[in-house]
CSV table of C-alpha atoms and ligand atoms in Angstrom, one decimal:
chain,number,residue,atom,x,y,z
T,1,MET,CA,0.0,0.0,0.0
T,2,SER,CA,1.3,3.4,-0.8
T,3,VAL,CA,-0.3,6.8,-0.4
T,4,PRO,CA,-1.8,8.9,-2.0
T,5,PHE,CA,-4.6,6.9,-3.4
T,6,LEU,CA,-8.2,7.6,-4.2
T,7,VAL,CA,-11.3,5.5,-3.7
T,8,SER,CA,-14.9,6.1,-4.7
T,9,ALA,CA,-18.4,4.6,-4.3
T,10,PRO,CA,-21.7,5.5,-5.8
T,11,GLY,CA,-25.1,6.5,-4.4
T,12,LYS,CA,-28.3,4.5,-4.9
T,13,VAL,CA,-31.9,4.7,-5.7
T,14,ILE,CA,-34.3,2.4,-3.9
T,15,ILE,CA,-36.9,1.4,-6.5
T,16,PHE,CA,-39.2,-0.6,-4.2
T,17,GLY,CA,-39.1,-1.5,-0.5
T,18,GLU,CA,-37.5,1.4,1.6
T,19,HIS,CA,-38.3,1.1,5.3
T,20,SER,CA,-39.8,-2.4,4.9
T,21,ALA,CA,-36.2,-3.6,4.1
T,22,VAL,CA,-35.3,-2.8,7.7
T,23,TYR,CA,-38.0,-5.4,8.7
T,24,ASN,CA,-36.5,-8.2,6.7
T,25,GLU,CA,-38.7,-7.7,3.7
T,26,PRO,CA,-37.2,-7.8,0.2
T,27,ALA,CA,-36.3,-4.6,-1.5
T,28,VAL,CA,-34.8,-3.6,-4.9
T,29,ALA,CA,-32.3,-0.8,-5.4
T,30,ALA,CA,-29.8,0.3,-8.1
T,31,SER,CA,-26.6,2.3,-8.0
T,32,VAL,CA,-26.4,5.8,-9.3
T,33,SER,CA,-22.8,5.7,-10.5
T,34,ALA,CA,-22.8,9.2,-11.8
T,35,LEU,CA,-23.3,10.6,-8.3
T,36,ARG,CA,-20.4,9.4,-6.1
T,37,THR,CA,-18.3,9.9,-3.0
T,38,TYR,CA,-14.5,10.3,-3.4
T,39,LEU,CA,-12.0,9.7,-0.6
T,40,LEU,CA,-8.4,10.8,-1.0
T,41,VAL,CA,-5.8,9.4,1.4
T,42,GLU,CA,-2.5,11.2,1.6
T,43,PRO,CA,0.3,11.8,4.2
T,44,SER,CA,-0.7,14.3,6.9
T,45,GLU,CA,1.5,17.2,7.9
T,46,ASN,CA,2.2,15.8,11.3
T,47,PRO,CA,3.3,12.1,11.2
T,48,GLU,CA,1.8,11.6,14.7
T,49,GLU,CA,-1.7,12.6,13.6
T,50,ILE,CA,-4.7,11.2,11.8
T,51,GLU,CA,-6.7,13.9,10.0
T,52,LEU,CA,-10.3,13.7,8.8
T,53,ASP,CA,-11.6,16.3,6.4
T,54,PHE,CA,-15.3,16.4,5.5
T,55,PRO,CA,-15.5,19.6,3.5
T,56,ASP,CA,-19.2,19.0,2.5
T,57,ILE,CA,-20.3,19.3,6.1
T,58,ASN,CA,-17.6,21.8,7.1
T,59,PHE,CA,-15.9,19.4,9.4
T,60,ASN,CA,-12.2,18.9,9.9
T,61,HIS,CA,-10.5,17.3,12.8
T,62,LYS,CA,-7.0,16.1,13.7
T,63,TRP,CA,-6.5,13.4,16.3
T,64,HIS,CA,-3.2,12.8,17.9
T,65,TYR,CA,-2.4,9.1,17.6
T,66,ASN,CA,-2.2,9.0,21.4
T,67,ASP,CA,-5.9,10.2,21.7
T,68,PHE,CA,-6.8,6.6,20.7
T,69,ALA,CA,-4.6,5.0,23.3
T,70,SER,CA,-7.4,3.9,25.7
T,71,VAL,CA,-9.2,2.2,22.8
T,72,LEU,CA,-6.1,0.6,21.3
T,73,GLN,CA,-5.0,-0.8,24.6
T,74,ASP,CA,-8.3,-2.7,24.8
T,75,VAL,CA,-7.0,-5.5,22.7
T,76,GLU,CA,-9.7,-7.9,23.8
T,77,GLY,CA,-12.5,-5.5,23.1
T,78,LEU,CA,-11.1,-4.8,19.6
T,79,GLN,CA,-10.7,-8.5,19.0
T,80,GLU,CA,-14.4,-9.1,19.9
T,81,ALA,CA,-15.5,-6.2,17.7
T,82,ARG,CA,-13.5,-7.6,14.7
T,83,LEU,CA,-15.1,-11.0,15.2
T,84,ASN,CA,-18.7,-9.9,15.5
T,85,THR,CA,-19.3,-7.9,12.4
T,86,ARG,CA,-23.1,-8.0,12.5
T,87,GLU,CA,-23.3,-5.6,15.5
T,88,LEU,CA,-21.4,-2.6,16.6
T,89,SER,CA,-19.4,-3.3,19.8
T,90,GLN,CA,-20.9,-1.1,22.4
T,91,ARG,CA,-17.7,-1.4,24.4
T,92,ILE,CA,-15.7,0.2,21.6
T,93,VAL,CA,-18.4,2.8,20.9
T,94,SER,CA,-18.3,3.9,24.5
T,95,LYS,CA,-14.6,4.2,24.5
T,96,LEU,CA,-14.7,6.2,21.3
T,97,GLU,CA,-17.3,8.5,22.9
T,98,VAL,CA,-14.6,9.5,25.4
T,99,VAL,CA,-12.1,10.0,22.7
T,100,GLN,CA,-14.5,12.3,20.8
T,101,GLY,CA,-15.1,14.5,23.8
T,102,GLU,CA,-16.7,17.8,22.7
T,103,LEU,CA,-17.4,16.4,19.3
T,104,ARG,CA,-20.2,14.3,20.8
T,105,LYS,CA,-22.3,17.4,21.1
T,106,THR,CA,-22.0,18.3,17.4
T,107,LEU,CA,-24.0,17.2,14.3
T,108,TYR,CA,-20.8,15.6,12.9
T,109,TYR,CA,-20.5,13.1,15.7
T,110,TYR,CA,-22.0,10.1,13.9
T,111,ALA,CA,-20.0,10.6,10.7
T,112,ALA,CA,-16.8,11.0,12.8
T,113,LEU,CA,-17.8,7.9,14.8
T,114,CYS,CA,-18.1,5.9,11.5
T,115,PHE,CA,-14.6,7.0,10.6
T,116,CYS,CA,-13.1,6.3,14.1
T,117,TYR,CA,-14.8,2.9,14.5
T,118,LEU,CA,-13.5,1.6,11.2
T,119,TYR,CA,-10.1,3.1,11.9
T,120,VAL,CA,-9.6,1.4,15.3
T,121,CYS,CA,-11.0,-1.9,14.0
T,122,LEU,CA,-9.2,-2.0,10.6
T,123,CYS,CA,-5.9,-0.1,10.7
T,124,PRO,CA,-5.1,1.1,14.2
T,125,GLN,CA,-1.4,0.7,13.7
T,126,LEU,CA,-1.3,3.5,11.1
T,127,LYS,CA,-0.8,7.2,11.7
T,128,GLY,CA,0.4,10.3,9.7
T,129,LEU,CA,-2.5,10.0,7.3
T,130,LYS,CA,-5.1,12.5,6.1
T,131,PHE,CA,-8.5,11.4,4.7
T,132,HIS,CA,-10.5,13.9,2.5
T,133,VAL,CA,-14.0,12.8,1.8
T,134,LYS,CA,-16.0,14.7,-0.9
T,135,SER,CA,-19.3,13.7,-2.5
T,136,THR,CA,-21.3,14.8,-5.5
T,137,LEU,CA,-24.4,13.3,-3.9
T,138,PRO,CA,-26.9,15.5,-2.1
T,139,ILE,CA,-26.5,14.8,1.6
T,140,GLY,CA,-29.4,13.5,3.7
T,141,ALA,CA,-31.6,13.3,0.5
T,142,GLY,CA,-32.4,9.6,0.2
T,143,LEU,CA,-29.7,8.8,-2.4
T,144,GLY,CA,-27.5,6.9,0.1
T,145,SER,CA,-24.8,9.4,0.9
T,146,SER,CA,-24.3,7.9,4.3
T,147,ALA,CA,-23.6,4.4,2.8
T,148,SER,CA,-21.5,5.9,0.1
T,149,ILE,CA,-19.1,7.6,2.6
T,150,SER,CA,-19.1,4.5,4.7
T,151,VAL,CA,-18.1,2.3,1.8
T,152,THR,CA,-15.3,4.7,0.8
T,153,ILE,CA,-14.0,4.8,4.4
T,154,SER,CA,-14.3,1.0,4.7
T,155,LEU,CA,-12.5,0.5,1.3
T,156,ALA,CA,-9.7,2.9,2.1
T,157,MET,CA,-9.1,1.3,5.5
T,158,ALA,CA,-9.3,-2.2,4.0
T,159,HIS,CA,-6.7,-1.2,1.4
T,160,LEU,CA,-4.5,0.4,4.1
T,161,SER,CA,-4.6,-2.8,6.2
T,162,GLY,CA,-3.9,-5.0,3.2
T,163,HIS,CA,-7.3,-6.6,3.0
T,164,VAL,CA,-7.9,-5.1,-0.5
T,165,LYS,CA,-5.2,-4.8,-3.1
T,166,ALA,CA,-5.1,-2.3,-5.9
T,167,ASP,CA,-3.4,-4.5,-8.4
T,168,LYS,CA,-6.4,-5.0,-10.8
T,169,PRO,CA,-9.1,-2.8,-12.2
T,170,GLU,CA,-11.9,-4.4,-10.1
T,171,LEU,CA,-12.0,-5.7,-6.6
T,172,SER,CA,-12.4,-9.5,-6.2
T,173,LEU,CA,-15.7,-10.8,-4.7
T,174,THR,CA,-13.9,-11.6,-1.4
T,175,GLU,CA,-12.6,-8.0,-1.2
T,176,LYS,CA,-16.1,-6.6,-2.0
T,177,LYS,CA,-17.6,-8.8,0.7
T,178,PHE,CA,-15.0,-7.5,3.2
T,179,VAL,CA,-15.8,-3.8,2.3
T,180,ASN,CA,-19.6,-4.5,2.4
T,181,VAL,CA,-19.4,-6.1,5.9
T,182,TRP,CA,-17.4,-3.2,7.4
T,183,SER,CA,-19.4,-0.4,5.6
T,184,PHE,CA,-22.5,-1.9,7.1
T,185,LEU,CA,-21.0,-1.2,10.6
T,186,GLY,CA,-20.1,2.3,9.4
T,187,GLU,CA,-23.8,2.8,8.3
T,188,LYS,CA,-24.8,1.6,11.8
T,189,CYS,CA,-22.7,4.3,13.3
T,190,ILE,CA,-24.5,7.0,11.2
T,191,GLN,CA,-28.0,5.6,10.9
T,192,GLY,CA,-28.6,3.2,13.9
T,193,THR,CA,-30.4,0.3,12.3
T,194,PRO,CA,-29.8,0.1,8.6
T,195,SER,CA,-31.1,-2.8,6.5
T,196,GLY,CA,-27.8,-3.0,4.6
T,197,ILE,CA,-29.2,-2.4,1.2
T,198,ASP,CA,-27.5,1.0,0.7
T,199,ASN,CA,-24.0,-0.2,1.5
T,200,ALA,CA,-24.5,-3.4,-0.6
T,201,VAL,CA,-25.4,-1.3,-3.7
T,202,ALA,CA,-22.6,1.2,-3.1
T,203,THR,CA,-20.1,-1.6,-2.7
T,204,TYR,CA,-21.2,-4.0,-5.5
T,205,GLY,CA,-22.9,-1.5,-7.9
T,206,ASN,CA,-25.5,-2.7,-10.5
T,207,ALA,CA,-29.0,-3.4,-9.2
T,208,VAL,CA,-29.8,-5.8,-6.4
T,209,LEU,CA,-32.8,-7.6,-5.0
T,210,PHE,CA,-31.9,-7.5,-1.3
T,211,LYS,CA,-33.3,-9.3,1.8
T,212,ARG,CA,-32.1,-9.2,5.3
T,213,GLU,CA,-32.7,-12.4,7.3
T,214,MET,CA,-33.9,-12.7,11.0
T,215,ASP,CA,-30.4,-13.8,12.1
T,216,GLY,CA,-28.9,-10.6,10.6
T,217,THR,CA,-27.3,-12.2,7.5
T,218,THR,CA,-28.2,-10.7,4.2
T,219,ASN,CA,-29.0,-12.2,0.8
T,220,PHE,CA,-28.9,-10.4,-2.4
T,221,GLU,CA,-29.2,-11.3,-6.1
T,222,PHE,CA,-28.1,-9.1,-8.9
T,223,VAL,CA,-30.8,-8.1,-11.3
T,224,GLU,CA,-28.9,-9.3,-14.3
T,225,LYS,CA,-30.3,-7.3,-17.2
T,226,PHE,CA,-31.3,-4.2,-15.4
T,227,PRO,CA,-33.2,-2.1,-17.9
T,228,GLN,CA,-32.8,1.6,-18.4
T,229,ILE,CA,-36.1,3.0,-17.3
T,230,PRO,CA,-37.2,6.5,-18.3
T,231,MET,CA,-37.4,8.5,-15.1
T,232,VAL,CA,-36.9,11.8,-13.3
T,233,LEU,CA,-35.3,12.1,-9.9
T,234,THR,CA,-36.3,15.2,-8.0
T,235,TYR,CA,-34.4,16.6,-5.1
T,236,THR,CA,-36.8,18.7,-3.0
T,237,LYS,CA,-33.9,20.2,-0.9
T,238,ILE,CA,-36.1,19.5,2.2
T,239,PRO,CA,-33.6,18.3,4.9
T,240,ARG,CA,-34.3,15.2,6.9
T,241,SER,CA,-32.4,12.5,8.7
T,242,THR,CA,-32.7,8.8,7.9
T,243,LYS,CA,-32.0,7.9,11.6
T,244,THR,CA,-35.0,10.0,12.7
T,245,LEU,CA,-37.4,8.6,10.1
T,246,VAL,CA,-36.4,5.0,10.7
T,247,ALA,CA,-37.0,5.6,14.4
T,248,LYS,CA,-40.4,7.1,13.7
T,249,VAL,CA,-41.5,4.0,11.7
T,250,ARG,CA,-40.2,1.8,14.5
T,251,GLU,CA,-42.5,3.6,17.0
T,252,LEU,CA,-45.5,3.1,14.7
T,253,VAL,CA,-44.7,-0.6,14.2
T,254,LEU,CA,-44.6,-1.0,18.0
T,255,LYS,CA,-47.8,1.0,18.5
T,256,GLN,CA,-49.9,-0.6,15.7
T,257,PRO,CA,-48.3,-4.0,14.9
T,258,ASN,CA,-51.4,-5.5,13.5
T,259,VAL,CA,-52.0,-2.7,11.2
T,260,ILE,CA,-48.5,-1.8,10.1
T,261,LYS,CA,-46.9,-5.3,9.8
T,262,PRO,CA,-49.2,-6.2,6.9
T,263,VAL,CA,-48.2,-2.9,5.2
T,264,LEU,CA,-44.6,-3.9,5.5
T,265,THR,CA,-45.4,-7.4,4.1
T,266,ALA,CA,-47.3,-5.8,1.2
T,267,MET,CA,-44.2,-3.7,0.4
T,268,GLY,CA,-42.0,-6.8,0.4
T,269,ASN,CA,-44.4,-8.6,-2.0
T,270,LEU,CA,-44.5,-5.5,-4.2
T,271,ALA,CA,-40.7,-5.5,-4.4
T,272,VAL,CA,-40.6,-9.1,-5.4
T,273,ARG,CA,-43.2,-8.5,-8.2
T,274,GLY,CA,-41.4,-5.3,-9.2
T,275,THR,CA,-38.1,-7.2,-9.6
T,276,GLU,CA,-39.8,-9.9,-11.7
T,277,ILE,CA,-41.1,-7.1,-14.0
T,278,LEU,CA,-37.7,-5.4,-14.1
T,279,ASP,CA,-36.1,-8.7,-15.1
T,280,SER,CA,-38.3,-9.0,-18.1
T,281,LEU,CA,-39.5,-5.5,-18.8
T,282,ASN,CA,-41.6,-5.2,-22.0
T,283,ASP,CA,-44.4,-3.1,-23.5
T,284,THR,CA,-47.0,-5.4,-21.8
T,285,ASN,CA,-45.8,-5.2,-18.2
T,286,TYR,CA,-44.4,-1.7,-18.2
T,287,GLU,CA,-47.6,-0.1,-17.0
T,288,GLU,CA,-47.7,-2.6,-14.1
T,289,LEU,CA,-44.3,-1.3,-13.0
T,290,ILE,CA,-45.8,2.2,-12.9
T,291,GLU,CA,-48.8,0.9,-11.0
T,292,LEU,CA,-46.5,-0.6,-8.4
T,293,VAL,CA,-44.7,2.7,-8.0
T,294,ARG,CA,-48.0,4.3,-7.2
T,295,VAL,CA,-49.0,1.6,-4.7
T,296,ASN,CA,-45.5,1.7,-3.0
T,297,HIS,CA,-45.8,5.4,-2.5
T,298,GLY,CA,-49.3,5.0,-1.0
T,299,LEU,CA,-47.9,2.5,1.5
T,300,LEU,CA,-45.0,4.8,2.4
T,301,VAL,CA,-47.6,7.6,3.1
T,302,ALA,CA,-49.3,5.1,5.4
T,303,LEU,CA,-46.0,4.7,7.3
T,304,GLY,CA,-45.9,8.5,7.8
T,305,VAL,CA,-42.7,9.1,5.9
T,306,SER,CA,-43.9,11.4,3.1
T,307,HIS,CA,-43.8,15.2,3.3
T,308,PRO,CA,-46.0,17.9,1.7
T,309,GLY,CA,-43.0,18.8,-0.5
T,310,LEU,CA,-42.8,15.3,-1.8
T,311,GLU,CA,-46.6,15.2,-2.4
T,312,LEU,CA,-46.2,18.3,-4.7
T,313,VAL,CA,-44.0,16.2,-7.0
T,314,LYS,CA,-46.6,13.5,-7.0
T,315,LEU,CA,-49.4,16.0,-7.7
T,316,GLU,CA,-47.5,17.5,-10.6
T,317,SER,CA,-46.7,14.1,-12.2
T,318,ASP,CA,-50.3,13.0,-11.8
T,319,SER,CA,-51.8,16.3,-13.2
T,320,LEU,CA,-49.4,16.3,-16.2
T,321,GLY,CA,-50.0,12.6,-16.6
T,322,VAL,CA,-46.2,11.9,-17.1
T,323,GLY,CA,-45.9,8.9,-14.8
T,324,SER,CA,-46.0,7.7,-11.2
T,325,THR,CA,-44.0,9.2,-8.4
T,326,LYS,CA,-42.8,7.7,-5.1
T,327,LEU,CA,-40.4,8.9,-2.5
T,328,THR,CA,-37.0,7.2,-2.5
T,329,GLY,CA,-34.9,6.4,0.5
T,330,ALA,CA,-36.1,7.4,3.9
T,331,GLY,CA,-38.5,10.1,2.8
T,332,GLY,CA,-39.6,13.0,5.0
T,333,GLY,CA,-38.2,15.3,2.3
T,334,GLY,CA,-35.1,14.5,0.2
T,335,CYS,CA,-35.7,12.9,-3.2
T,336,SER,CA,-38.5,11.4,-5.2
T,337,LEU,CA,-38.5,9.1,-8.2
T,338,THR,CA,-40.9,9.5,-11.1
T,339,ILE,CA,-41.1,6.6,-13.5
T,340,LEU,CA,-42.4,7.9,-16.8
T,341,HIS,CA,-45.0,6.4,-19.1
T,342,LYS,CA,-43.6,5.1,-22.4
T,343,SER,CA,-45.9,7.5,-24.1
T,344,THR,CA,-44.5,10.6,-22.3
T,345,THR,CA,-43.0,13.0,-24.8
T,346,GLN,CA,-39.8,15.0,-24.4
T,347,GLU,CA,-42.0,18.1,-24.3
T,348,GLN,CA,-44.0,16.8,-21.4
T,349,ILE,CA,-40.8,15.8,-19.5
T,350,HIS,CA,-39.5,19.3,-20.1
T,351,GLN,CA,-42.7,20.8,-18.8
T,352,PHE,CA,-42.7,18.6,-15.7
T,353,LYS,CA,-39.1,19.4,-14.8
T,354,ALA,CA,-39.5,23.1,-15.5
T,355,LYS,CA,-42.5,23.3,-13.2
T,356,LEU,CA,-40.7,21.6,-10.4
T,357,GLU,CA,-37.7,23.8,-10.8
T,358,SER,CA,-39.4,27.1,-11.3
T,359,SER,CA,-42.4,26.8,-9.0
T,360,TYR,CA,-40.8,25.0,-6.1
T,361,GLY,CA,-37.0,25.5,-6.5
T,362,TYR,CA,-36.4,21.7,-6.7
T,363,LYS,CA,-33.5,20.2,-8.6
T,364,THR,CA,-34.2,17.4,-11.2
T,365,PHE,CA,-31.9,14.8,-12.5
T,366,GLN,CA,-32.1,12.3,-15.3
T,367,THR,CA,-29.5,9.6,-14.8
T,368,ASP,CA,-28.8,6.0,-15.8
T,369,LEU,CA,-29.2,3.5,-13.0
T,370,GLY,CA,-27.2,0.3,-12.3
T,371,GLY,CA,-23.5,1.3,-13.0
T,372,ILE,CA,-20.3,0.3,-11.3
T,373,GLY,CA,-19.8,0.0,-7.5
T,374,CYS,CA,-16.8,1.0,-5.4
T,375,GLY,CA,-13.2,1.1,-6.6
T,376,ILE,CA,-9.6,2.2,-6.0
T,377,LEU,CA,-7.4,4.4,-8.1
T,378,PRO,CA,-3.8,3.8,-7.2
T,379,ARG,CA,-1.3,6.7,-7.0
T,380,ASP,CA,0.0,6.5,-10.5
T,381,LEU,CA,-3.5,6.6,-12.0
T,382,ILE,CA,-4.8,9.6,-10.1
T,383,PRO,CA,-5.0,12.6,-12.5
T,384,THR,CA,-3.3,15.5,-10.8
T,385,GLY,CA,-6.4,17.7,-11.4
T,386,GLU,CA,-8.6,15.3,-9.6
T,387,LEU,CA,-6.2,15.1,-6.6
T,388,TYR,CA,-6.3,18.8,-6.4
T,389,ASN,CA,-10.1,19.1,-6.8
T,390,ILE,CA,-10.9,16.8,-3.9
T,391,ARG,CA,-8.9,18.8,-1.4
T,392,SER,CA,-10.8,21.5,0.4
T,393,ASN,CA,-7.7,23.6,1.2
P,1,ADP,N1,-20.1,14.0,2.0
P,1,ADP,C1,-20.3,13.8,3.3
P,1,ADP,N2,-19.4,14.2,4.2
P,1,ADP,C2,-19.6,14.0,5.5
P,1,ADP,N3,-20.6,13.3,6.1
P,1,ADP,C3,-21.5,12.8,5.2
P,1,ADP,C4,-21.4,13.0,3.8
P,1,ADP,N4,-22.5,12.4,3.2
P,1,ADP,C5,-23.2,11.8,4.2
P,1,ADP,N5,-22.7,12.1,5.4
P,1,ADP,C6,-23.2,11.6,6.7
P,1,ADP,O1,-24.4,11.0,6.5
P,1,ADP,C7,-25.6,11.7,7.0
P,1,ADP,C8,-26.7,11.6,6.1
P,1,ADP,O2,-27.2,10.3,6.0
P,1,ADP,P1,-28.7,9.9,5.9
P,1,ADP,O3,-29.5,10.7,6.9
P,1,ADP,O4,-28.7,8.4,5.9
P,1,ADP,O5,-29.1,10.4,4.4
P,1,ADP,P2,-28.7,9.8,3.0
P,1,ADP,O6,-27.9,8.6,3.2
P,1,ADP,O7,-30.0,9.6,2.3
P,1,ADP,O8,-28.0,10.9,2.3
P,1,ADP,C9,-25.0,13.1,7.3
P,1,ADP,O9,-25.7,13.7,8.4
P,1,ADP,C10,-23.6,12.8,7.6
P,1,ADP,O10,-23.4,12.3,9.0
P,2,PMV,C1,-35.2,3.8,5.0
P,2,PMV,C2,-34.2,2.9,4.4
P,2,PMV,O1,-34.8,1.8,3.8
P,2,PMV,C3,-33.3,3.5,3.3
P,2,PMV,C4,-32.6,4.8,3.8
P,2,PMV,O2,-31.9,5.3,2.7
P,2,PMV,P1,-31.3,6.8,2.8
P,2,PMV,O3,-30.4,6.9,3.9
P,2,PMV,O4,-32.5,7.7,3.0
P,2,PMV,O5,-30.6,7.1,1.5
P,2,PMV,C5,-33.3,2.4,5.6
P,2,PMV,C6,-32.4,1.2,5.3
P,2,PMV,O6,-32.8,0.3,4.4
P,2,PMV,O7,-31.4,1.1,5.9
P,3,MG,MG1,-28.4,7.0,4.5
């Protein structure tokens, strides 16, 4: 391993099954490889320090290597944490809370915890490194920025600790598995109780039918011939936090189990049917896909995770008759996904996007789904310009 090197990971769009995925129901998601997080690792000025730079959230922190002494001396605790990769070790999290001190009171705490947890577990012997993380994804918008940063941190640390080599264009399956497992723990630091679908898509890329099992293991199948579906992604710019929305759904499940559990099951069934259609999409079943988008959004409204600002997108797509809209990701603001009818003309798409942008100040994207997952660019392949661009100072 030699520094500098650059890693990257994509964002994702959940097509069917957000929230229900947390309750072990199947869900389907695809990577958005045009929107990515980049992490540059290079030597830090002070060889005794570890520096983390998150310019997107205006966060920069330098830890002296000795700051981690109490955690690093807990050899047994770290060993346990490395062996049980399904859960965060509360023993290590508590020790890191002490290391973080004042940082605990800030908004950046969970992202910093993700970094520190992976650092002490994966490459605690290393110091004198600076990590710059920069994303082209909107943050807290339902496109999986938390998983995308978690995958880049996990991949960079896996590379630093020798678990992932950079000697070939693509990571091997074993290497991807390693990155996926650790990025899930990083997602847990940020989000609490993730299903694991976001980090799986950000790691492996493509499109996956995902299911979390009762014992915490995950199963996923790649949707082999993922079709390009005409769609518009709309970013409402309404801020929200996945952690809060997932907690709100959990409260509802506990309060109304007999009502809400069947809703979650219906969402899972819908994801399975949706995947069958995506696998063999044609002119006959295309409208069924659009129907399922409408039903999935209705069920998400029932869970209480929509927002008036998201309903405006749905209202406009319904009134202009361009297609069906559902929220994507945790909801509560953030992004929506509109799957367009085959018959929708370029003129109608333009009208729809113009209305959302001019009347509500939303941002719209049209992007291909299902591209490449995470990867490493070794030192000799990093273009100088790119190295420069990723730095915040
Ligand atoms: N580029 C980034 N730099 C630093 N932290 C980030 C970045 N992107 C995401 N995060 C972390 O992830 C959180 C947002 O994750 P989340 O609420 O799950 O929304 P989403 O994953 O849909 O974007 C942020 O509050 C921050 O902690
Ligand atoms: C709500 C959920 O299904 C997706 C969250 O995605 P995002 O963080 O909003 O991009 C949670 C999860 O599956 O971990
Ligand atoms: Mg997230």
